[in-house]
PDB file of C-alpha atoms in Angstrom:
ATOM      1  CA  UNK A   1       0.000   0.000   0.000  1.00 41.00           C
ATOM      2  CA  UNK A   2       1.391   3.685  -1.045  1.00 43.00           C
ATOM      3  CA  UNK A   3       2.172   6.197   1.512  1.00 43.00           C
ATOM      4  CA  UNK A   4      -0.620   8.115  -0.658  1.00 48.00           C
ATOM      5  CA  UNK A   5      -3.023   4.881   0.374  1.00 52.00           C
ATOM      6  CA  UNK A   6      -2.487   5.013   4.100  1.00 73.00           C
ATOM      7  CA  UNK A   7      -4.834   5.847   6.657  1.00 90.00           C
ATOM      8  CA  UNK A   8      -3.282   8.143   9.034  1.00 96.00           C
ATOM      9  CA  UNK A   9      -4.762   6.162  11.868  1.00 97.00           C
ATOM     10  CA  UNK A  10      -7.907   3.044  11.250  1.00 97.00           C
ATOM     11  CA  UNK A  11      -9.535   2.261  13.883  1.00 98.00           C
ATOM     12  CA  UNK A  12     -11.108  -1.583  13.044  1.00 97.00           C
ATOM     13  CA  UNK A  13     -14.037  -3.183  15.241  1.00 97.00           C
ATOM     14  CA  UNK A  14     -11.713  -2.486  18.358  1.00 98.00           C
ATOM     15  CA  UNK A  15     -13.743  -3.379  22.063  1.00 98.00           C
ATOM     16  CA  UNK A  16     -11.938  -3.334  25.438  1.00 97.00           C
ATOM     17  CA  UNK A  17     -13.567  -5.453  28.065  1.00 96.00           C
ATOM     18  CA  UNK A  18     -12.604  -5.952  32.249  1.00 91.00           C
ATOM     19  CA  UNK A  19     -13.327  -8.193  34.392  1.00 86.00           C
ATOM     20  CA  UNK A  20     -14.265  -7.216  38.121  1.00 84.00           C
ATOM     21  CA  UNK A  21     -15.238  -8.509  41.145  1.00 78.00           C
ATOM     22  CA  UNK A  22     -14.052 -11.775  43.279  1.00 72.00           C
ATOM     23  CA  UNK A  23     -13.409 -15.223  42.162  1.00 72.00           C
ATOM     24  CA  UNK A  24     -17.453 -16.015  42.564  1.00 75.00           C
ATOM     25  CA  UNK A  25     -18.630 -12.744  41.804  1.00 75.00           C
ATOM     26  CA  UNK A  26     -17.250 -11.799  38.271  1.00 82.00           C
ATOM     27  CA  UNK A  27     -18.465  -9.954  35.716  1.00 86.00           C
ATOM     28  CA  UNK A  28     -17.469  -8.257  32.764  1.00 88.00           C
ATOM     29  CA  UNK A  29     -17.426  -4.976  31.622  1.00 90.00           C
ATOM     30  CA  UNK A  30     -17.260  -4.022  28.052  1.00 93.00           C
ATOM     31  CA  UNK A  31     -15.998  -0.352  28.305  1.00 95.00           C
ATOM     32  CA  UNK A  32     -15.389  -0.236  24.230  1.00 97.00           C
ATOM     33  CA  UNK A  33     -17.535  -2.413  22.194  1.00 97.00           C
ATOM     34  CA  UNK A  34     -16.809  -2.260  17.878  1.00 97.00           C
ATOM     35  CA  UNK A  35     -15.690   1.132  17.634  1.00 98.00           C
ATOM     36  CA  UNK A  36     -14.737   1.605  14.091  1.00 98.00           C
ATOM     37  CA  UNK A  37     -13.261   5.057  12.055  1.00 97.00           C
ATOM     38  CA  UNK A  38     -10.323   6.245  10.259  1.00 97.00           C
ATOM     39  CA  UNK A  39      -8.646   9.252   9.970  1.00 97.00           C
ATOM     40  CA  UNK A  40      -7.014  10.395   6.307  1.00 93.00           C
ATOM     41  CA  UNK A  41      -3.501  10.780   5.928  1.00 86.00           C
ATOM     42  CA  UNK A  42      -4.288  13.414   3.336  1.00 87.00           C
ATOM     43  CA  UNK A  43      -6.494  15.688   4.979  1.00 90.00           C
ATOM     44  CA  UNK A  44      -6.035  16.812   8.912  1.00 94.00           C
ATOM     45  CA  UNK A  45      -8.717  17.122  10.605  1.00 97.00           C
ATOM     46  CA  UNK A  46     -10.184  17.631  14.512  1.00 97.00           C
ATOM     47  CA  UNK A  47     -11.678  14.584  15.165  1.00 98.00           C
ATOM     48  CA  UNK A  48     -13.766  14.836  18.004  1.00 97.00           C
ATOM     49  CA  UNK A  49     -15.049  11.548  20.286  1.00 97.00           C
ATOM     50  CA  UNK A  50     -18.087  13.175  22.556  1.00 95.00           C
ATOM     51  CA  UNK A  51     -19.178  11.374  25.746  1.00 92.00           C
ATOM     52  CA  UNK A  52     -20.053  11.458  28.674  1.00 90.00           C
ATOM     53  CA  UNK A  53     -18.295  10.196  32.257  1.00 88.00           C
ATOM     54  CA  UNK A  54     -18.145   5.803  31.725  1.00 89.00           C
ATOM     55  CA  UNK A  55     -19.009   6.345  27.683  1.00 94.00           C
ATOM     56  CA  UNK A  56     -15.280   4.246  27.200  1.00 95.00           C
ATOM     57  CA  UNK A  57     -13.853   7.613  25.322  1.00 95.00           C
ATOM     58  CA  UNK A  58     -10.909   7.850  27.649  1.00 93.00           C
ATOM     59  CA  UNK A  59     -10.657   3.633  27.421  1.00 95.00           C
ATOM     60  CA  UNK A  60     -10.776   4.238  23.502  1.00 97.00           C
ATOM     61  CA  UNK A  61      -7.889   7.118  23.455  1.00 96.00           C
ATOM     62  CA  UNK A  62      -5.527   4.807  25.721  1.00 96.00           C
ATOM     63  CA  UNK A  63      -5.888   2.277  23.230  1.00 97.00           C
ATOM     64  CA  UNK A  64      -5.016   4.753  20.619  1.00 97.00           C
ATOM     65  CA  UNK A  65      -1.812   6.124  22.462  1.00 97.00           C
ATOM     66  CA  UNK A  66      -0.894   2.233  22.694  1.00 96.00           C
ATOM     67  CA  UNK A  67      -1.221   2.315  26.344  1.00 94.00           C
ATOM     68  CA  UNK A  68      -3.569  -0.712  26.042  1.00 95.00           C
ATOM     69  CA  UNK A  69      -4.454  -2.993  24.159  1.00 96.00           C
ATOM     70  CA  UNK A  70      -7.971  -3.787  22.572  1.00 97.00           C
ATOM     71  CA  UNK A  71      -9.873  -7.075  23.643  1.00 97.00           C
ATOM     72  CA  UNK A  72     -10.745  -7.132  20.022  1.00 97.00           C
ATOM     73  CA  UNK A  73     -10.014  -5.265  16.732  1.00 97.00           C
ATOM     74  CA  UNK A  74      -7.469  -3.707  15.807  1.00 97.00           C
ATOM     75  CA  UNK A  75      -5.658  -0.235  15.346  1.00 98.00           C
ATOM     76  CA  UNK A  76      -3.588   1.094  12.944  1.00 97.00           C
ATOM     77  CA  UNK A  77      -1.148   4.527  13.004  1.00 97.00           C
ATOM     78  CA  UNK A  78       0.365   4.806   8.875  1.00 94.00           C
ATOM     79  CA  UNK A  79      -0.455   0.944   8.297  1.00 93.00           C
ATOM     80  CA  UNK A  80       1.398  -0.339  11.239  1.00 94.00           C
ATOM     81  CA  UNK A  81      -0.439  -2.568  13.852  1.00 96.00           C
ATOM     82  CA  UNK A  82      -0.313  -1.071  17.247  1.00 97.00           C
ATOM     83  CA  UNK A  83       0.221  -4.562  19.106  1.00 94.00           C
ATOM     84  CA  UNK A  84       3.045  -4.953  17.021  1.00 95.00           C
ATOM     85  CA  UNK A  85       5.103  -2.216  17.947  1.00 94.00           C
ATOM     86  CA  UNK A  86       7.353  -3.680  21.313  1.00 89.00           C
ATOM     87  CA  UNK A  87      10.695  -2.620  20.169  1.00 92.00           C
ATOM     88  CA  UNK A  88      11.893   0.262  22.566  1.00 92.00           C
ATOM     89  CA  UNK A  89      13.449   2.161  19.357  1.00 92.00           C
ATOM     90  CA  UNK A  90       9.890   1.350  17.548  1.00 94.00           C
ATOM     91  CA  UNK A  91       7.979   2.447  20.599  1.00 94.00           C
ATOM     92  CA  UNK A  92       9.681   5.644  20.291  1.00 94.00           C
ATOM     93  CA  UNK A  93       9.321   6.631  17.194  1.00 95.00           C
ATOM     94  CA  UNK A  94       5.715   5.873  17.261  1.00 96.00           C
ATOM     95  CA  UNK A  95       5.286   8.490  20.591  1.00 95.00           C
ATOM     96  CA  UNK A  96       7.282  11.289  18.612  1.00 95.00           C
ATOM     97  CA  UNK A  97       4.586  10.964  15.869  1.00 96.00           C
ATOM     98  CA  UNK A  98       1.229  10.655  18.276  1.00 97.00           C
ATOM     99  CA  UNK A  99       1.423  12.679  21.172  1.00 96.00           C
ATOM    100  CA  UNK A 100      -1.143  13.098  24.145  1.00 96.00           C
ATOM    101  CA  UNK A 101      -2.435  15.903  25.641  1.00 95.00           C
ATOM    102  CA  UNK A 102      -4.008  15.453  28.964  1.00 90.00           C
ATOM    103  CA  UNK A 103      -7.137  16.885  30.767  1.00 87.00           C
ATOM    104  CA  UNK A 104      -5.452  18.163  34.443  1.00 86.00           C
ATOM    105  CA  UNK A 105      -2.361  20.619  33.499  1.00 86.00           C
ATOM    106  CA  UNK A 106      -1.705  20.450  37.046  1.00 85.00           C
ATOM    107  CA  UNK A 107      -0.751  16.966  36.934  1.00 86.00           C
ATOM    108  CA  UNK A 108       0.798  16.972  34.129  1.00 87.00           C
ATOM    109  CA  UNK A 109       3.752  18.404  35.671  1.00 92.00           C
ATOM    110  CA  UNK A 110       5.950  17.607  38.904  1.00 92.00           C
ATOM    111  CA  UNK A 111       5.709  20.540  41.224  1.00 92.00           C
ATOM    112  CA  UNK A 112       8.773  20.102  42.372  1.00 94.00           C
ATOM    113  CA  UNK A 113      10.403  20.363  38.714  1.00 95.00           C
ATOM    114  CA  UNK A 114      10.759  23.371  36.590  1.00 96.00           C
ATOM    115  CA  UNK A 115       8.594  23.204  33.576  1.00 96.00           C
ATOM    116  CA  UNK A 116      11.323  24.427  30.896  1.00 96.00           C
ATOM    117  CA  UNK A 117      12.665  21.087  31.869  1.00 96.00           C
ATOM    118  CA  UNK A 118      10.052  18.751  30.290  1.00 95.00           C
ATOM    119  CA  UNK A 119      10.420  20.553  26.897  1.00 97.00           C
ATOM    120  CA  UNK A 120      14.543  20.504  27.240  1.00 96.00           C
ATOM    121  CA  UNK A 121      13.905  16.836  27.681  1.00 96.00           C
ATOM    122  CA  UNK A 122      11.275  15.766  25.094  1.00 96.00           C
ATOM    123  CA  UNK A 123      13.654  17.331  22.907  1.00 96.00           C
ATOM    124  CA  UNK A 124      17.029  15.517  23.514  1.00 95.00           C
ATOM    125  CA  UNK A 125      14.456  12.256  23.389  1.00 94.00           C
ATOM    126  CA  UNK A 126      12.422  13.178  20.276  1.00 95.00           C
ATOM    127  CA  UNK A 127      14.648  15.817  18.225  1.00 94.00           C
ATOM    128  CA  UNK A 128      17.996  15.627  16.994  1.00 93.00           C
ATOM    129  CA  UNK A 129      18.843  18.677  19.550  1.00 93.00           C
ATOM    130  CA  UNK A 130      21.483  17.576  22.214  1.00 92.00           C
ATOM    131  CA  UNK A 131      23.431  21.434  23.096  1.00 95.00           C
ATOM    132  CA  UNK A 132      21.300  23.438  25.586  1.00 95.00           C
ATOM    133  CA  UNK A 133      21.432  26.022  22.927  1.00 96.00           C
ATOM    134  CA  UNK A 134      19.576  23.554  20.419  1.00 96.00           C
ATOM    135  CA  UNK A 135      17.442  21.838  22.738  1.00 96.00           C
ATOM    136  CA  UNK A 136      16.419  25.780  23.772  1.00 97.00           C
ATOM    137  CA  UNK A 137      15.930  26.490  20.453  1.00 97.00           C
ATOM    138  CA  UNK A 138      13.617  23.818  19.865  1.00 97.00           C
ATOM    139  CA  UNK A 139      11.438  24.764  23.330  1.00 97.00           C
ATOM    140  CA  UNK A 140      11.161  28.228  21.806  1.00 97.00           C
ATOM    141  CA  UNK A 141       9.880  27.407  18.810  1.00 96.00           C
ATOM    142  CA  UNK A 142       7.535  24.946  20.355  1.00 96.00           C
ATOM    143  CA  UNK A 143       6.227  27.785  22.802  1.00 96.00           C
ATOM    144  CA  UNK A 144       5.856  30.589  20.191  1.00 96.00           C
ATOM    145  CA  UNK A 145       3.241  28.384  18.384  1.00 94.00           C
ATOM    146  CA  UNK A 146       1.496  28.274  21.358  1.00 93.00           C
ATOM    147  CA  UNK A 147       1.184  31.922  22.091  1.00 92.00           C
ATOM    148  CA  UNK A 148       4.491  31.781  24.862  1.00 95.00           C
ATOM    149  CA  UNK A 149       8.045  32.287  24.798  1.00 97.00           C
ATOM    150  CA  UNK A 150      10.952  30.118  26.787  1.00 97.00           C
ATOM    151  CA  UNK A 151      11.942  33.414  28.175  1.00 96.00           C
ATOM    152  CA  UNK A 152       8.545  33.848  29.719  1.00 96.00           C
ATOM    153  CA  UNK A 153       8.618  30.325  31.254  1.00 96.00           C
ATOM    154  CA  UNK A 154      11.881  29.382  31.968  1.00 96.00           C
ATOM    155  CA  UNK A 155      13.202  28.446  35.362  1.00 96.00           C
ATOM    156  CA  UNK A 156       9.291  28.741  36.492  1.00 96.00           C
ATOM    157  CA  UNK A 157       7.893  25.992  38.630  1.00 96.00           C
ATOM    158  CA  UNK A 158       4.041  24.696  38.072  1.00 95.00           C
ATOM    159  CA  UNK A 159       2.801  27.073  40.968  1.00 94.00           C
ATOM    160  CA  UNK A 160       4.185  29.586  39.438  1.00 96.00           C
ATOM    161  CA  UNK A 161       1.794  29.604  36.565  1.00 94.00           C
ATOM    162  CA  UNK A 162      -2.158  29.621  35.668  1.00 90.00           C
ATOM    163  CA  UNK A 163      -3.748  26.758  34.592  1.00 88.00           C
ATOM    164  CA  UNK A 164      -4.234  28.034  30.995  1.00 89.00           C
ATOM    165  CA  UNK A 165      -0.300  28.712  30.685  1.00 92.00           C
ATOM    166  CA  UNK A 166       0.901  25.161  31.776  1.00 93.00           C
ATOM    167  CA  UNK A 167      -1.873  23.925  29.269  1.00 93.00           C
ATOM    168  CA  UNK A 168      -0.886  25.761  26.854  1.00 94.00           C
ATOM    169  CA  UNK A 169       3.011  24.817  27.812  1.00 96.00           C
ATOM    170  CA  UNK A 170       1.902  20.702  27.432  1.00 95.00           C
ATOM    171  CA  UNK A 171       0.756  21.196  23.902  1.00 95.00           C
ATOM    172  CA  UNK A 172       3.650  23.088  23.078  1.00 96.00           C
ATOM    173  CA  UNK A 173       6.182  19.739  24.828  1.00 96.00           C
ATOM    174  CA  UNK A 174       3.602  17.762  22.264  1.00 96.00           C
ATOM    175  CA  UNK A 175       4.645  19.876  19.199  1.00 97.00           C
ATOM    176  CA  UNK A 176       8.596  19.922  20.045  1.00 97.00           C
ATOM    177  CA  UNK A 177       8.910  16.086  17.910  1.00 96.00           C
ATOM    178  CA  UNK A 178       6.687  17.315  15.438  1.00 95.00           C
ATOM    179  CA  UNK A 179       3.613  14.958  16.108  1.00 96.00           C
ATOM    180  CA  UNK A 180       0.904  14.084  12.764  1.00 96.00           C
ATOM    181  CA  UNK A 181      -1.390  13.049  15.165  1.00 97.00           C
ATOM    182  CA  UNK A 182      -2.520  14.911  19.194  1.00 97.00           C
ATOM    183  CA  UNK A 183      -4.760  12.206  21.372  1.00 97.00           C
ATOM    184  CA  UNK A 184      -6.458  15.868  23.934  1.00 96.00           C
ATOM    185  CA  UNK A 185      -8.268  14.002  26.463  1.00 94.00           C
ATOM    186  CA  UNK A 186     -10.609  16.339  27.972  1.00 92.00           C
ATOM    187  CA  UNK A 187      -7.994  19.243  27.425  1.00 92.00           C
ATOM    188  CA  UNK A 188     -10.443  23.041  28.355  1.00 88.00           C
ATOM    189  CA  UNK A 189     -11.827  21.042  31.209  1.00 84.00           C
ATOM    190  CA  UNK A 190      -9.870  22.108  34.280  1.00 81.00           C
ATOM    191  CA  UNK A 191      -9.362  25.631  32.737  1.00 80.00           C
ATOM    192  CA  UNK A 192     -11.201  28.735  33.338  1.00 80.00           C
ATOM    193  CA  UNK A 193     -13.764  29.303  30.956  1.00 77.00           C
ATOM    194  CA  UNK A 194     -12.401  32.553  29.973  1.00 75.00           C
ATOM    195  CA  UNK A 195      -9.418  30.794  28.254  1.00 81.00           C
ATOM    196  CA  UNK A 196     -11.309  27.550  26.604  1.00 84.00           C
ATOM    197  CA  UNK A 197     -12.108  29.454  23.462  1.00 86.00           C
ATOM    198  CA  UNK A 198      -8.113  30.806  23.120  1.00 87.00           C
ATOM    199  CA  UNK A 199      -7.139  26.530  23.442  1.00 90.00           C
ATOM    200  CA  UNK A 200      -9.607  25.628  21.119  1.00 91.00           C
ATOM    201  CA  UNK A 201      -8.775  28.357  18.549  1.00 92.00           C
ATOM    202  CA  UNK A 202      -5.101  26.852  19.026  1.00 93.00           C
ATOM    203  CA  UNK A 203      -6.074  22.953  18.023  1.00 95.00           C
ATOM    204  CA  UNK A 204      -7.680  25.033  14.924  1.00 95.00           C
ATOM    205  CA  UNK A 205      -4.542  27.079  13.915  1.00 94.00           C
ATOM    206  CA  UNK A 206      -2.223  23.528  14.798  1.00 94.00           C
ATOM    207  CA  UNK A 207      -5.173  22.220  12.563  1.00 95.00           C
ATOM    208  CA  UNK A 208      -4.722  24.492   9.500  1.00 95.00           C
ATOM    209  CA  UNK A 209      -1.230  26.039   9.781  1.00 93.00           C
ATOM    210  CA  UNK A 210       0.695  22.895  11.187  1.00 93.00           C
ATOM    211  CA  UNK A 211      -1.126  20.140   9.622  1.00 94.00           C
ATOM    212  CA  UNK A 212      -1.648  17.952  12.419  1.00 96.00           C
ATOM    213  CA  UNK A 213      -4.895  15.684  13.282  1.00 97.00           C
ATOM    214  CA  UNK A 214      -6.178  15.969  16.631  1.00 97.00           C
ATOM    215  CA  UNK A 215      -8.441  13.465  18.502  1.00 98.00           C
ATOM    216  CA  UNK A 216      -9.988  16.463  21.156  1.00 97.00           C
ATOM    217  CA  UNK A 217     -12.297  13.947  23.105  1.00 96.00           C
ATOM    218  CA  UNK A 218     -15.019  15.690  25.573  1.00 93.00           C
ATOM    219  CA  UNK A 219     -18.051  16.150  26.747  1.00 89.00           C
ATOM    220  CA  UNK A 220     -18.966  19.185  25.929  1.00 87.00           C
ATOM    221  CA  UNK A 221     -20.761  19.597  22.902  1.00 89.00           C
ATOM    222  CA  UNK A 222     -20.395  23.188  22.573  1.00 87.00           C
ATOM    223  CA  UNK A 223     -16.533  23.811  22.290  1.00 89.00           C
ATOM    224  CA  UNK A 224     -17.076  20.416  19.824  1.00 92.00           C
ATOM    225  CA  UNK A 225     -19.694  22.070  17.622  1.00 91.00           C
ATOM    226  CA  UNK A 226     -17.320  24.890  17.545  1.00 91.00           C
ATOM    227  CA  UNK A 227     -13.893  22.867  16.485  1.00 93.00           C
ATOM    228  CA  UNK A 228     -14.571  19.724  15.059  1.00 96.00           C
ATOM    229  CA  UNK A 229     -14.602  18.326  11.719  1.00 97.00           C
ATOM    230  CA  UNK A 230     -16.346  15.100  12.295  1.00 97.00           C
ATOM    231  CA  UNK A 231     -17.637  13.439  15.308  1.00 97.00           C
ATOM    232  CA  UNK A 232     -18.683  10.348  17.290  1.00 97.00           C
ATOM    233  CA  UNK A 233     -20.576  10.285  20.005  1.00 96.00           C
ATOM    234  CA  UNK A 234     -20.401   7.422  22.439  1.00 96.00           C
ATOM    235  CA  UNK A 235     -22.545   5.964  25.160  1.00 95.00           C
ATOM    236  CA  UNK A 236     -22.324   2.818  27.205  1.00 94.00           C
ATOM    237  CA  UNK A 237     -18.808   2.626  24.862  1.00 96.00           C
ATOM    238  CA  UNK A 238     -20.948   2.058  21.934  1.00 96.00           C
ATOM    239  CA  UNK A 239     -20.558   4.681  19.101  1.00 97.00           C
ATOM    240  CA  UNK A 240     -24.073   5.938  18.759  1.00 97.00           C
ATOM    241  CA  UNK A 241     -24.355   8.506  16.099  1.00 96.00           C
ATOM    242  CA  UNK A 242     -20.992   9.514  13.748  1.00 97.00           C
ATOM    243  CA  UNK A 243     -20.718  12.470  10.978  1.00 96.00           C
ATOM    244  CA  UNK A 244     -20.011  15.588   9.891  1.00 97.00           C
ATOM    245  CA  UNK A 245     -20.136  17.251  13.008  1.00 96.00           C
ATOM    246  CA  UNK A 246     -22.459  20.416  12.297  1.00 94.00           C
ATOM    247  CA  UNK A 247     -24.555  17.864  10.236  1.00 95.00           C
ATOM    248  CA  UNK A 248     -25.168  15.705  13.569  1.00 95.00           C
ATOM    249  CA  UNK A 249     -25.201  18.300  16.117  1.00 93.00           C
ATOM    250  CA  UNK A 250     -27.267  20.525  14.415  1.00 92.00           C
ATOM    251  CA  UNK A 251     -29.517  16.859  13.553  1.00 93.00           C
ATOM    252  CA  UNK A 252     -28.819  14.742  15.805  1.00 93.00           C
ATOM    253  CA  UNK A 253     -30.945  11.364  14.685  1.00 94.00           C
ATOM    254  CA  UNK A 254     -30.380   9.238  18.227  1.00 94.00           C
ATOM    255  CA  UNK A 255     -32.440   9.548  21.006  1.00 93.00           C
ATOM    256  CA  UNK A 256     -29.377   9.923  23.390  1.00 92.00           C
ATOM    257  CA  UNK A 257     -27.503  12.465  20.788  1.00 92.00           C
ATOM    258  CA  UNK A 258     -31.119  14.193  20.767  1.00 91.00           C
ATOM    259  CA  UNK A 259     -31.013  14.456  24.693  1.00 89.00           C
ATOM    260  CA  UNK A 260     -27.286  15.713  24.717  1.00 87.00           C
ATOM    261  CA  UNK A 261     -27.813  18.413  22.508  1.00 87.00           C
ATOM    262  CA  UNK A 262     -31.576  19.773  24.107  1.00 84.00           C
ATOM    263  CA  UNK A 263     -29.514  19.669  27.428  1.00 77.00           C
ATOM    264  CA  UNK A 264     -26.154  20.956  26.927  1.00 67.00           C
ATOM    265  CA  UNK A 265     -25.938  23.165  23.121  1.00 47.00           C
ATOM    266  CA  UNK A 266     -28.353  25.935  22.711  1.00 45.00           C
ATOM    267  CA  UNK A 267     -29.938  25.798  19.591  1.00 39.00           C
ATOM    268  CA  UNK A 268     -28.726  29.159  18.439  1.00 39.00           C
ATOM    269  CA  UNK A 269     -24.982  29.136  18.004  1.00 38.00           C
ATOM    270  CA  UNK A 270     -23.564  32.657  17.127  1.00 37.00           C
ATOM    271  CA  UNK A 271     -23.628  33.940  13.220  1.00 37.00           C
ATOM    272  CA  UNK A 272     -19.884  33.809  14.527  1.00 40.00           C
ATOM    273  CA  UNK A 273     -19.732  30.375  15.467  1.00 40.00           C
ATOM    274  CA  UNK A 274     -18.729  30.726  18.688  1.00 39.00           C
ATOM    275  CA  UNK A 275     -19.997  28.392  21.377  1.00 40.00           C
ATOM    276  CA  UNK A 276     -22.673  30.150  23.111  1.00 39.00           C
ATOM    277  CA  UNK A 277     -21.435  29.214  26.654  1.00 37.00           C
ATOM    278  CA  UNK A 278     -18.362  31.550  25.522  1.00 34.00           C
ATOM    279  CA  UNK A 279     -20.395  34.090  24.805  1.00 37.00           C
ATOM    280  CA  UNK A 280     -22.272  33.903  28.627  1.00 39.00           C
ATOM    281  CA  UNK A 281     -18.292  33.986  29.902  1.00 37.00           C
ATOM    282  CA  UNK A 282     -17.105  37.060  27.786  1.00 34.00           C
ATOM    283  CA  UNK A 283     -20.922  39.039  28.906  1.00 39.00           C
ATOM    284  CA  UNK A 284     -20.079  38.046  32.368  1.00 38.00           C
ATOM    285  CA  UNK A 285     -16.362  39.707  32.227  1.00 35.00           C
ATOM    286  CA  UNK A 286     -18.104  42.819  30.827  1.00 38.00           C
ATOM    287  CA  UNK A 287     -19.628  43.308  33.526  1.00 40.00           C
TER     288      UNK A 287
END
């Protein structure tokens, strides 16, 4: 198969199932079941997986980030099986391409360690950079994209720094190998609704100006009405409804895509097409 043939990432009939309880009282859970899609290796897009709390989205983007392995099915990243990548050289090279982005910023960092220190250090793993000038170089660029500078963050400790600044400094440790594909798990979350919209313009400009494919998986069907391409939406980790994402959010056809919208996404998203619950946030500064 041509490089021009490849799916960037497929996605095949893949379920994840546990087993819990004692040895008399087992049962199984199915937390994934036949979750199928592809993403193009032509065309990047912001692929967005909406659920809510136990829909098996977060289950589904370990599996991705081959952190686990599916029960069944199978997923691909440029035609290569996940399962078969054990090789520590392999393993790596498969991170520098598919990086994660997770939902707590807070977490995502030691607070005893300065931050500039995770980027120096994805960068002597992932890049070619090994001089503290290069491997400065290479956080720099990293943290302009994002909207920040090195100088700005350097020798700072977590504490030292909002919420929407250490997010913003994990996507930018995500760029530094030069990713194709960013697994966000719940990324606006744990921020202050003020700065959502400024992250989710971001995955947008990484999007269109950097060419990389994002899987942004949440619950919150405004910020995904706003962003994404396509969509899923999940329940009881069965795909329920999947599509073009205004096309199903604006029509959704399943009863529980039809309750998510009437209770979460107001009907009448800006001429702008900003999510109305940003709106609400910049009316409430205003004030």
């Amino acid at each position: 198969m041509s490089g021009a043939d490849t799916a960037l990432l497929d996605v095949r009939g893949v379920s994840r199932s546990f087993w819990t309880g004692g040895l008399l009282s087992r049962r199984r859970i199915d937390a994934v079941k036949d979750v199928s899609f592809t993403l193009t290796d032509a065309r990047p897009e912001i692929f967005t997986i909406i659920g809510e709390s136990g829909s098996g989205k977060s289950t589904l983007a370990r599996m991705i980030l081959n952190g686990m392995n599916p029960t069944s099915g199978s997923i691909a990243f440029g035609g290569e099986e996940l399962t078969t990548i054990r090789k520590t050289r392999d393993r790596m090279r498969f991170m520098s391409r598919v990086q994660p982005i997770f939902q707590n910023p807070f977490e995502s960092f030691n607070p005893l360690s300065k931050v500039d220190r995770y980027l120096t250090m994805t960068a002597r793993n992932f890049t070619e950079a090994r001089s503290r000038a290069e491997t400065d170089d290479a956080s720099d660029r990293a943290l302009r994209k994002v909207g920040l500078s090195l100088a700005e963050v350097k020798d700072r400790f977590p504490h030292e720094l909002s919420g929407g600044q250490l997010q913003r400094i994990a996507i930018a440790r995500a760029l530094i190998p030069g990713p194709r594909l960013i697994v966000a798990d719940e990324p606006v979350s744990m921020v202050d609704a003020s700065l959502r919209v400024a992250i989710v313009n971001l995955f947008k400009d990484l999007r269109d100006e950097l060419k990389v494919s994002i899987i942004y998986i949440t619950h919150d069907l405004a910020t995904a009405y706003y962003i994404s391409d396509r969509i899923i939406i999940m329940r009881k980790g069965e795909v329920v409804e999947s599509g073009d994402a205004r096309a199903v959010l604006d029509n959704p056809q399943h009863p529980y895509s039809i309750l998510l919208k009437d209770s979460v996404l107001s009907p009448d998203v800006p001429d702008d097409d900003e999510p109305k619950t940003i709106e609400r946030d910049r009316a409430a500064r205003s004030h």
